[in-house]
Every structure is written in C-alpha cells, then in structure tokens.
Amino acid sequence: MAAALVVAALLAGCGGTRPEAPPQAPVAPLPPARVDPVVPPVKIGLALGGGAAKGFAHIGVIKMLEANGFKPEVVAGTSAGSVVGALYASGMDPFQLQEHAVSLDEASIRDVRLFSGGLVQGLALQDYVNEQVGKRPIERMRKPFAAVATRLETGERTVFVRGNTGQAVRASSSVPGVFEPVTIGSYQYVDGGVVSPVPVDAARELGADFVIAVDISSKARGRRPDGMLGIVNQSIAIMGQRLGEQELTRADVVIRPNVLDYGSADFTRRNQAILEGEKAALAALPQIREQVRKLQAQRLAQAREKQARADAAKAALAAPATVACEDDGWRWNPLKKKDEACGERR
C-alpha cells in the first residue's frame, strides 16, 4: 500500500501544469547603419608658368604626378606653359609629351621676319601647336584648357578658353621685343607673363578645387642674363614678379624645378629640364598627398553636416503635429461636440 501511495503521488506531480516562463522584454530594433554621403574626388588643376626653354620642366612634373596617382583634370598655361598645357590637354600622356619634346626642332617654330626688325612672327609656333592637337579648338580639348595672354592696348589679363588653340598659345607666348604682337579681333596680345607669370587664378576659373602651380620664371638674383631673349625674359619677370608672388599665394602647392640657371633659349638642356621637373615634383608629393587628404576630409565633414541637417528636417516633418486647443465651450454646451484631437481637458 505504501508503494502504491508513492506511485500515485509521483503521477499526480507529473500531471501538474509547468510554471510559465517570465515574459521577455521586446528587443528594440537596431538603428539603420549610417551611410556616409558620396563626396566627389578633388578636382586637381595645373597652373604652368612661363619660362621659354625652361618649360620642358613642366613635362617632368606631369610625368611624376600621374605616376603617383595625381591626374590633373584642368590645365592653365602662360607662355611656355601654354605650349605644354595645350598638348597635354589635347590628350597626350606624359611620355608622348616627352617624345615630342625630344624630337622638337627649334627652327621649326621660329619664323624670323627681317622687315619687322628681326622679330619672330609666331605663325610657325601657331601651326605647330594646331598640328599637334589635331586642329581642335580649345573648347574641344580632352581636358579644360586656358591660355593666358596680355591685351596690349589695356594691359588686361586675357584668358582664352575657346577658339583657335594655336593662335591662343601664340598670343600667350609672344614675348615683347622678340615676337610680334598677335592680332585677334580688334586687339593685339603679348606674353601672358606680363600680368600672370603662373596662371593660378585661371586654373581656379576652370573649376579646379586644388591647384598645383609650377613656377619656372626667371628671378632677378643679381646676375646678368645671357643674350637678348634672356634680357627680355628677365625684364618681364621683374615686371610681373610682384603680381606673380601674389597669385602664387592662392595655389595649394607650388613646385619650383631647379632650372633658374638654364638659358631661356637653351633647347640643348631639355632632357635635364625634364629631369629637374621630375625631381621637384617627387619632393612635393608628400605635401600634395597631405593637402589633398585634408581637403577631402573637410569636404566629407561638410557633407555629413549637411546630411544631418536634412535628416533632422525630415524627422521634424514626419513627427505628429501638436494641435493647439482652445476652450471652445464644449464642456458647458451639450449641443457642441468635443474636438477629439485636443484630448481630454482637466
């Protein structure tokens, strides 16, 4: 009987109901992952200065920039810088530029006219540039391009961004006293180095966010220049030196190849000039990387702030509107219905 009672007690315990598990608190949904706004890459612009035969250094700078992932999207040039800039903007890569530089015959771009006092006409340079760029006008270049010249009648800076490419380069390169002034329309134009030795502002006007300036201009350093072209170039450099210094402060990075001792008409040192351009650009790469990184980070921070403001405005619009209620007498007037949006009044 005792065993039977034990078995009965066990069966009674098994038949009982299980205790219910305590209710679990609802799990809050995870907030959506924050996605950074898309910020376009920094648009790099080149400002290539004037300096006659020293302009071959521009090619070395372009070679080193592209080899390290910095591909300029817009190009502005003055004088020799406009020649290199036009060829580069037409779609030539740095190695093609170097091939053309090595094979360039100086005599093919120097057309002296005796009856004009021995000045270079400049038409040969114009034809050479137009041939190299496939006779494309400035507005049809692969990259936005500007050639800077000086209007002779007023001394104003003129930026050519459309029209005959070779003619604009010829105007930009017409060193006073060496080249004949170039007539375009009803005005005459001379070398852009008189008013803008390194065209930083022109590169900005083309839409560059970040301007790399290449300064190869002659400086008055107490030395006597060699030859007529050297004298004229140094005279122009002295006239435009103060303006050039002011404009260079508006560049993000300034590269100065070590070609100041090169003669303005010394085409025999073109390979050394290219090498000096490479060396100067290589030395400037850490600064360029850091400045581009800072600019990109600043633009990302601004985009995030703008997105946060937009999200806050959107959330405010989505929130239920608070209805301002006034006592319309529904408590005392049984014929008047209560405004349900206002809720109970106390």
Tab-separated table of C-alpha atoms in Angstrom:
chain	number	residue	atom	x	y	z
A	1	MET	CA	0.000	0.000	0.000
A	2	ALA	CA	2.892	2.379	0.843
A	3	ALA	CA	4.433	1.743	-2.576
A	4	ALA	CA	1.076	2.431	-4.224
A	5	LEU	CA	0.765	5.752	-2.424
A	6	VAL	CA	4.275	6.794	-3.588
A	7	VAL	CA	3.452	5.936	-7.199
A	8	ALA	CA	0.188	7.878	-7.003
A	9	ALA	CA	1.961	10.932	-5.618
A	10	LEU	CA	4.518	10.828	-8.446
A	11	LEU	CA	1.802	10.547	-11.072
A	12	ALA	CA	-0.038	13.472	-9.535
A	13	GLY	CA	3.139	15.596	-9.692
A	14	CYS	CA	3.704	14.782	-13.376
A	15	GLY	CA	0.204	15.730	-14.254
A	16	GLY	CA	0.564	19.231	-12.867
A	17	THR	CA	0.994	22.303	-15.059
A	18	ARG	CA	4.507	23.703	-15.723
A	19	PRO	CA	5.316	27.145	-14.381
A	20	GLU	CA	5.182	29.764	-17.119
A	21	ALA	CA	8.441	31.446	-18.209
A	22	PRO	CA	8.669	35.099	-17.288
A	23	PRO	CA	7.746	37.372	-20.185
A	24	GLN	CA	10.746	38.742	-22.117
A	25	ALA	CA	11.110	42.426	-22.818
A	26	PRO	CA	10.708	43.302	-26.506
A	27	VAL	CA	14.029	43.718	-28.338
A	28	ALA	CA	14.456	47.185	-29.768
A	29	PRO	CA	15.306	47.168	-33.489
A	30	LEU	CA	18.851	48.157	-34.354
A	31	PRO	CA	19.195	51.645	-35.862
A	32	PRO	CA	19.984	51.628	-39.570
A	33	ALA	CA	23.690	51.731	-40.368
A	34	ARG	CA	24.875	55.241	-41.096
A	35	VAL	CA	25.985	55.650	-44.698
A	36	ASP	CA	28.401	58.457	-45.474
A	37	PRO	CA	27.352	60.829	-48.247
A	38	VAL	CA	29.115	60.436	-51.563
A	39	VAL	CA	31.767	63.135	-51.978
A	40	PRO	CA	33.261	63.620	-55.457
A	41	PRO	CA	37.059	63.371	-55.683
A	42	VAL	CA	39.146	66.510	-55.526
A	43	LYS	CA	39.491	68.129	-58.954
A	44	ILE	CA	43.182	68.928	-59.464
A	45	GLY	CA	44.251	71.792	-61.698
A	46	LEU	CA	47.686	72.614	-63.111
A	47	ALA	CA	48.980	76.154	-63.464
A	48	LEU	CA	52.031	76.042	-65.759
A	49	GLY	CA	54.174	79.167	-65.744
A	50	GLY	CA	56.235	80.790	-68.445
A	51	GLY	CA	59.977	80.476	-68.908
A	52	ALA	CA	60.785	79.828	-72.572
A	53	ALA	CA	63.014	76.724	-72.976
A	54	LYS	CA	62.789	76.035	-69.242
A	55	GLY	CA	59.200	74.972	-69.929
A	56	PHE	CA	60.402	71.437	-70.649
A	57	ALA	CA	60.451	71.027	-66.857
A	58	HIS	CA	56.627	71.024	-66.947
A	59	ILE	CA	56.740	67.652	-68.682
A	60	GLY	CA	58.749	66.104	-65.856
A	61	VAL	CA	56.265	67.441	-63.294
A	62	ILE	CA	53.315	65.962	-65.179
A	63	LYS	CA	55.116	62.610	-65.502
A	64	MET	CA	55.723	62.334	-61.768
A	65	LEU	CA	52.217	63.482	-60.784
A	66	GLU	CA	50.493	60.925	-62.999
A	67	ALA	CA	52.885	58.143	-61.953
A	68	ASN	CA	51.771	58.700	-58.351
A	69	GLY	CA	48.047	58.798	-58.974
A	70	PHE	CA	47.508	62.548	-59.274
A	71	LYS	CA	45.963	63.190	-62.685
A	72	PRO	CA	45.163	66.869	-63.290
A	73	GLU	CA	41.727	67.461	-64.770
A	74	VAL	CA	42.154	71.096	-65.871
A	75	VAL	CA	45.215	72.928	-67.219
A	76	ALA	CA	46.054	76.624	-67.483
A	77	GLY	CA	49.270	77.855	-69.061
A	78	THR	CA	51.215	81.044	-69.625
A	79	SER	CA	53.783	81.363	-72.427
A	80	ALA	CA	55.865	78.135	-72.474
A	81	GLY	CA	53.369	76.673	-70.030
A	82	SER	CA	50.583	77.229	-72.563
A	83	VAL	CA	52.502	75.188	-75.175
A	84	VAL	CA	52.941	72.175	-72.864
A	85	GLY	CA	49.459	72.681	-71.427
A	86	ALA	CA	47.783	72.656	-74.842
A	87	LEU	CA	49.468	69.395	-75.857
A	88	TYR	CA	48.632	67.783	-72.521
A	89	ALA	CA	45.013	68.975	-72.608
A	90	SER	CA	44.644	67.551	-76.125
A	91	GLY	CA	45.040	64.042	-74.711
A	92	MET	CA	48.774	63.354	-74.868
A	93	ASP	CA	50.160	61.339	-71.974
A	94	PRO	CA	53.438	62.416	-70.301
A	95	PHE	CA	55.557	60.012	-72.357
A	96	GLN	CA	54.104	61.332	-75.597
A	97	LEU	CA	54.889	64.839	-74.372
A	98	GLN	CA	58.479	63.794	-73.761
A	99	GLU	CA	58.765	62.212	-77.212
A	100	HIS	CA	57.576	65.444	-78.829
A	101	ALA	CA	59.951	67.478	-76.681
A	102	VAL	CA	62.954	65.365	-77.640
A	103	SER	CA	62.124	65.457	-81.353
A	104	LEU	CA	61.234	69.179	-81.451
A	105	ASP	CA	63.359	71.178	-83.887
A	106	GLU	CA	63.718	74.717	-82.582
A	107	ALA	CA	64.000	76.101	-86.093
A	108	SER	CA	60.577	74.711	-86.974
A	109	ILE	CA	58.833	77.062	-84.533
A	110	ARG	CA	60.967	80.180	-85.061
A	111	ASP	CA	59.984	82.194	-88.134
A	112	VAL	CA	62.041	85.403	-88.131
A	113	ARG	CA	60.809	88.255	-90.303
A	114	LEU	CA	63.576	90.659	-91.297
A	115	PHE	CA	61.309	93.523	-92.348
A	116	SER	CA	59.733	93.581	-88.871
A	117	GLY	CA	63.056	94.311	-87.189
A	118	GLY	CA	64.097	90.676	-86.800
A	119	LEU	CA	61.129	89.745	-84.629
A	120	VAL	CA	59.699	86.238	-84.604
A	121	GLN	CA	56.328	86.203	-86.321
A	122	GLY	CA	54.992	83.285	-84.300
A	123	LEU	CA	52.899	81.781	-87.090
A	124	ALA	CA	55.164	78.707	-87.176
A	125	LEU	CA	54.503	78.116	-83.461
A	126	GLN	CA	50.779	78.516	-84.063
A	127	ASP	CA	50.820	75.960	-86.898
A	128	TYR	CA	52.946	73.547	-84.865
A	129	VAL	CA	50.549	73.592	-81.914
A	130	ASN	CA	47.477	73.214	-84.115
A	131	GLU	CA	49.052	70.237	-85.871
A	132	GLN	CA	49.918	68.537	-82.571
A	133	VAL	CA	46.415	68.961	-81.116
A	134	GLY	CA	44.699	67.707	-84.267
A	135	LYS	CA	43.472	71.219	-85.168
A	136	ARG	CA	40.953	71.074	-82.352
A	137	PRO	CA	39.758	74.385	-80.884
A	138	ILE	CA	40.236	74.984	-77.174
A	139	GLU	CA	36.645	74.119	-76.274
A	140	ARG	CA	37.038	70.626	-77.793
A	141	MET	CA	40.115	69.618	-75.832
A	142	ARG	CA	40.082	66.411	-73.763
A	143	LYS	CA	40.719	68.493	-70.634
A	144	PRO	CA	39.514	72.044	-69.954
A	145	PHE	CA	42.355	74.335	-71.014
A	146	ALA	CA	43.117	78.044	-70.757
A	147	ALA	CA	45.933	80.102	-72.302
A	148	VAL	CA	46.692	83.420	-70.601
A	149	ALA	CA	47.851	86.459	-72.596
A	150	THR	CA	48.103	90.218	-72.072
A	151	ARG	CA	45.986	92.672	-74.054
A	152	LEU	CA	48.476	95.194	-75.352
A	153	GLU	CA	46.109	98.162	-75.540
A	154	THR	CA	44.948	97.994	-71.913
A	155	GLY	CA	47.376	95.679	-70.116
A	156	GLU	CA	44.479	93.464	-69.045
A	157	ARG	CA	44.859	89.758	-68.398
A	158	THR	CA	43.020	87.770	-71.074
A	159	VAL	CA	42.153	84.105	-70.602
A	160	PHE	CA	41.447	82.200	-73.828
A	161	VAL	CA	39.093	79.260	-73.223
A	162	ARG	CA	37.686	78.890	-76.718
A	163	GLY	CA	38.746	79.439	-80.304
A	164	ASN	CA	41.903	78.656	-82.275
A	165	THR	CA	44.235	76.760	-79.928
A	166	GLY	CA	47.461	77.544	-81.775
A	167	GLN	CA	46.594	81.220	-82.035
A	168	ALA	CA	45.832	81.468	-78.312
A	169	VAL	CA	49.145	79.756	-77.460
A	170	ARG	CA	50.972	82.046	-79.866
A	171	ALA	CA	49.424	85.100	-78.171
A	172	SER	CA	50.336	83.747	-74.729
A	173	SER	CA	53.938	83.140	-75.874
A	174	SER	CA	54.583	86.403	-77.736
A	175	VAL	CA	57.456	87.789	-75.680
A	176	PRO	CA	57.564	91.585	-76.237
A	177	GLY	CA	60.601	92.600	-78.242
A	178	VAL	CA	61.121	89.047	-79.517
A	179	PHE	CA	57.748	88.073	-81.020
A	180	GLU	CA	55.382	90.253	-82.981
A	181	PRO	CA	52.160	91.042	-81.120
A	182	VAL	CA	49.270	88.808	-82.176
A	183	THR	CA	46.135	90.421	-83.552
A	184	ILE	CA	42.908	88.673	-82.554
A	185	GLY	CA	39.740	90.528	-83.412
A	186	SER	CA	40.316	94.224	-82.820
A	187	TYR	CA	43.029	93.802	-80.169
A	188	GLN	CA	46.687	92.861	-80.009
A	189	TYR	CA	48.121	90.443	-77.464
A	190	VAL	CA	51.553	89.724	-75.994
A	191	ASP	CA	53.061	87.281	-73.488
A	192	GLY	CA	50.835	86.418	-70.535
A	193	GLY	CA	53.817	86.540	-68.197
A	194	VAL	CA	53.497	90.328	-68.052
A	195	VAL	CA	50.347	90.038	-65.912
A	196	SER	CA	50.156	86.384	-64.823
A	197	PRO	CA	53.501	84.543	-64.786
A	198	VAL	CA	51.911	81.436	-63.205
A	199	PRO	CA	48.158	81.285	-64.002
A	200	VAL	CA	46.758	80.036	-60.686
A	201	ASP	CA	43.591	82.108	-60.958
A	202	ALA	CA	42.882	80.822	-64.464
A	203	ALA	CA	43.085	77.238	-63.190
A	204	ARG	CA	40.578	78.111	-60.448
A	205	GLU	CA	38.282	79.668	-63.037
A	206	LEU	CA	38.335	76.377	-64.946
A	207	GLY	CA	36.838	74.673	-61.879
A	208	ALA	CA	39.887	73.297	-60.059
A	209	ASP	CA	39.424	72.544	-56.349
A	210	PHE	CA	43.145	72.053	-55.794
A	211	VAL	CA	45.769	73.952	-57.800
A	212	ILE	CA	49.346	72.779	-58.275
A	213	ALA	CA	51.436	75.666	-59.614
A	214	VAL	CA	54.728	75.117	-61.454
A	215	ASP	CA	56.965	78.169	-61.256
A	216	ILE	CA	59.911	78.280	-63.669
A	217	SER	CA	60.001	82.052	-64.109
A	218	SER	CA	63.273	83.934	-64.066
A	219	LYS	CA	64.132	85.848	-60.909
A	220	ALA	CA	66.266	88.944	-60.509
A	221	ARG	CA	69.107	87.479	-58.442
A	222	GLY	CA	71.904	89.929	-59.127
A	223	ARG	CA	73.178	88.067	-62.196
A	224	ARG	CA	73.438	89.374	-65.714
A	225	PRO	CA	71.194	87.411	-68.117
A	226	ASP	CA	72.696	85.962	-71.291
A	227	GLY	CA	71.537	87.026	-74.753
A	228	MET	CA	68.657	89.187	-75.910
A	229	LEU	CA	65.975	86.640	-75.034
A	230	GLY	CA	67.401	86.260	-71.545
A	231	ILE	CA	67.386	90.041	-71.036
A	232	VAL	CA	63.810	90.344	-72.255
A	233	ASN	CA	62.620	87.407	-70.165
A	234	GLN	CA	64.223	88.788	-67.017
A	235	SER	CA	62.688	92.205	-67.710
A	236	ILE	CA	59.254	90.605	-67.996
A	237	ALA	CA	59.910	88.601	-64.829
A	238	ILE	CA	60.793	91.782	-62.930
A	239	MET	CA	57.611	93.486	-64.149
A	240	GLY	CA	55.406	90.566	-63.225
A	241	GLN	CA	57.307	89.373	-60.143
A	242	ARG	CA	55.145	91.143	-57.571
A	243	LEU	CA	51.917	90.112	-59.301
A	244	GLY	CA	53.216	86.577	-59.657
A	245	GLU	CA	54.062	86.309	-55.962
A	246	GLN	CA	50.550	87.406	-55.022
A	247	GLU	CA	48.939	84.906	-57.380
A	248	LEU	CA	51.170	82.063	-56.192
A	249	THR	CA	49.835	82.514	-52.645
A	250	ARG	CA	46.459	81.364	-53.995
A	251	ALA	CA	47.886	77.994	-55.098
A	252	ASP	CA	47.624	74.952	-52.835
A	253	VAL	CA	51.112	73.663	-53.701
A	254	VAL	CA	53.916	75.393	-55.609
A	255	ILE	CA	56.566	73.313	-57.387
A	256	ARG	CA	59.797	75.063	-58.381
A	257	PRO	CA	62.080	72.950	-60.601
A	258	ASN	CA	65.748	73.875	-60.306
A	259	VAL	CA	66.069	75.421	-63.778
A	260	LEU	CA	66.648	79.069	-62.934
A	261	ASP	CA	70.205	78.905	-64.311
A	262	TYR	CA	69.052	77.446	-67.633
A	263	GLY	CA	69.120	79.824	-70.570
A	264	SER	CA	65.748	80.905	-71.909
A	265	ALA	CA	66.752	79.817	-75.418
A	266	ASP	CA	68.827	76.768	-74.407
A	267	PHE	CA	66.984	73.887	-76.055
A	268	THR	CA	70.015	71.615	-75.644
A	269	ARG	CA	69.226	71.049	-71.962
A	270	ARG	CA	65.642	69.900	-72.489
A	271	ASN	CA	66.327	66.429	-71.042
A	272	GLN	CA	67.901	67.912	-67.915
A	273	ALA	CA	64.943	70.275	-67.567
A	274	ILE	CA	62.516	67.340	-67.716
A	275	LEU	CA	64.553	65.525	-65.072
A	276	GLU	CA	64.554	68.597	-62.815
A	277	GLY	CA	60.775	68.731	-63.154
A	278	GLU	CA	60.524	65.096	-62.055
A	279	LYS	CA	62.781	65.685	-59.050
A	280	ALA	CA	60.873	68.779	-57.918
A	281	ALA	CA	57.502	67.034	-58.239
A	282	LEU	CA	58.774	64.000	-56.347
A	283	ALA	CA	59.899	66.236	-53.471
A	284	ALA	CA	56.446	67.882	-53.379
A	285	LEU	CA	54.450	64.618	-53.314
A	286	PRO	CA	54.176	64.317	-49.503
A	287	GLN	CA	52.802	67.845	-49.292
A	288	ILE	CA	50.366	67.185	-52.144
A	289	ARG	CA	49.105	63.970	-50.530
A	290	GLU	CA	48.565	65.649	-47.171
A	291	GLN	CA	46.829	68.695	-48.615
A	292	VAL	CA	44.521	66.603	-50.805
A	293	ARG	CA	43.683	64.355	-47.831
A	294	LYS	CA	42.809	67.363	-45.667
A	295	LEU	CA	40.642	68.882	-48.375
A	296	GLN	CA	38.798	65.611	-48.944
A	297	ALA	CA	38.240	65.182	-45.187
A	298	GLN	CA	36.947	68.734	-44.899
A	299	ARG	CA	34.501	68.195	-47.758
A	300	LEU	CA	33.305	64.916	-46.192
A	301	ALA	CA	32.707	66.657	-42.846
A	302	GLN	CA	30.712	69.389	-44.582
A	303	ALA	CA	28.661	66.781	-46.458
A	304	ARG	CA	27.938	64.905	-43.212
A	305	GLU	CA	26.804	68.090	-41.522
A	306	LYS	CA	24.549	68.921	-44.444
A	307	GLN	CA	23.083	65.404	-44.386
A	308	ALA	CA	22.474	65.617	-40.620
A	309	ARG	CA	20.560	68.880	-41.077
A	310	ALA	CA	18.488	67.323	-43.860
A	311	ASP	CA	17.726	64.246	-41.724
A	312	ALA	CA	16.676	66.449	-38.789
A	313	ALA	CA	14.369	68.481	-41.021
A	314	LYS	CA	12.855	65.286	-42.447
A	315	ALA	CA	12.282	63.873	-38.940
A	316	ALA	CA	10.593	67.091	-37.854
A	317	LEU	CA	8.199	66.881	-40.787
A	318	ALA	CA	7.398	63.231	-40.036
A	319	ALA	CA	6.615	63.840	-36.316
A	320	PRO	CA	2.885	64.180	-35.395
A	321	ALA	CA	1.793	67.750	-35.221
A	322	THR	CA	0.789	69.154	-31.844
A	323	VAL	CA	-2.684	70.649	-32.010
A	324	ALA	CA	-3.117	73.820	-30.063
A	325	CYS	CA	-6.550	73.713	-28.465
A	326	GLU	CA	-8.662	76.405	-27.042
A	327	ASP	CA	-11.667	76.030	-24.783
A	328	ASP	CA	-14.421	76.150	-27.363
A	329	GLY	CA	-17.196	75.721	-24.763
A	330	TRP	CA	-17.908	72.030	-25.351
A	331	ARG	CA	-17.891	71.413	-21.596
A	332	TRP	CA	-20.863	73.732	-20.983
A	333	ASN	CA	-22.718	73.427	-24.251
A	334	PRO	CA	-24.213	69.941	-24.665
A	335	LEU	CA	-25.050	70.675	-28.315
A	336	LYS	CA	-21.358	71.219	-29.198
A	337	LYS	CA	-19.075	68.233	-29.832
A	338	LYS	CA	-15.595	67.909	-28.355
A	339	ASP	CA	-12.607	68.225	-30.698
A	340	GLU	CA	-11.112	64.725	-30.408
A	341	ALA	CA	-7.657	65.946	-31.491
A	342	CYS	CA	-7.364	68.035	-28.395
A	343	GLY	CA	-7.904	65.126	-25.974
A	344	GLU	CA	-9.488	65.321	-22.551
A	345	ARG	CA	-9.326	68.592	-20.672
A	346	ARG	CA	-8.789	68.671	-16.968
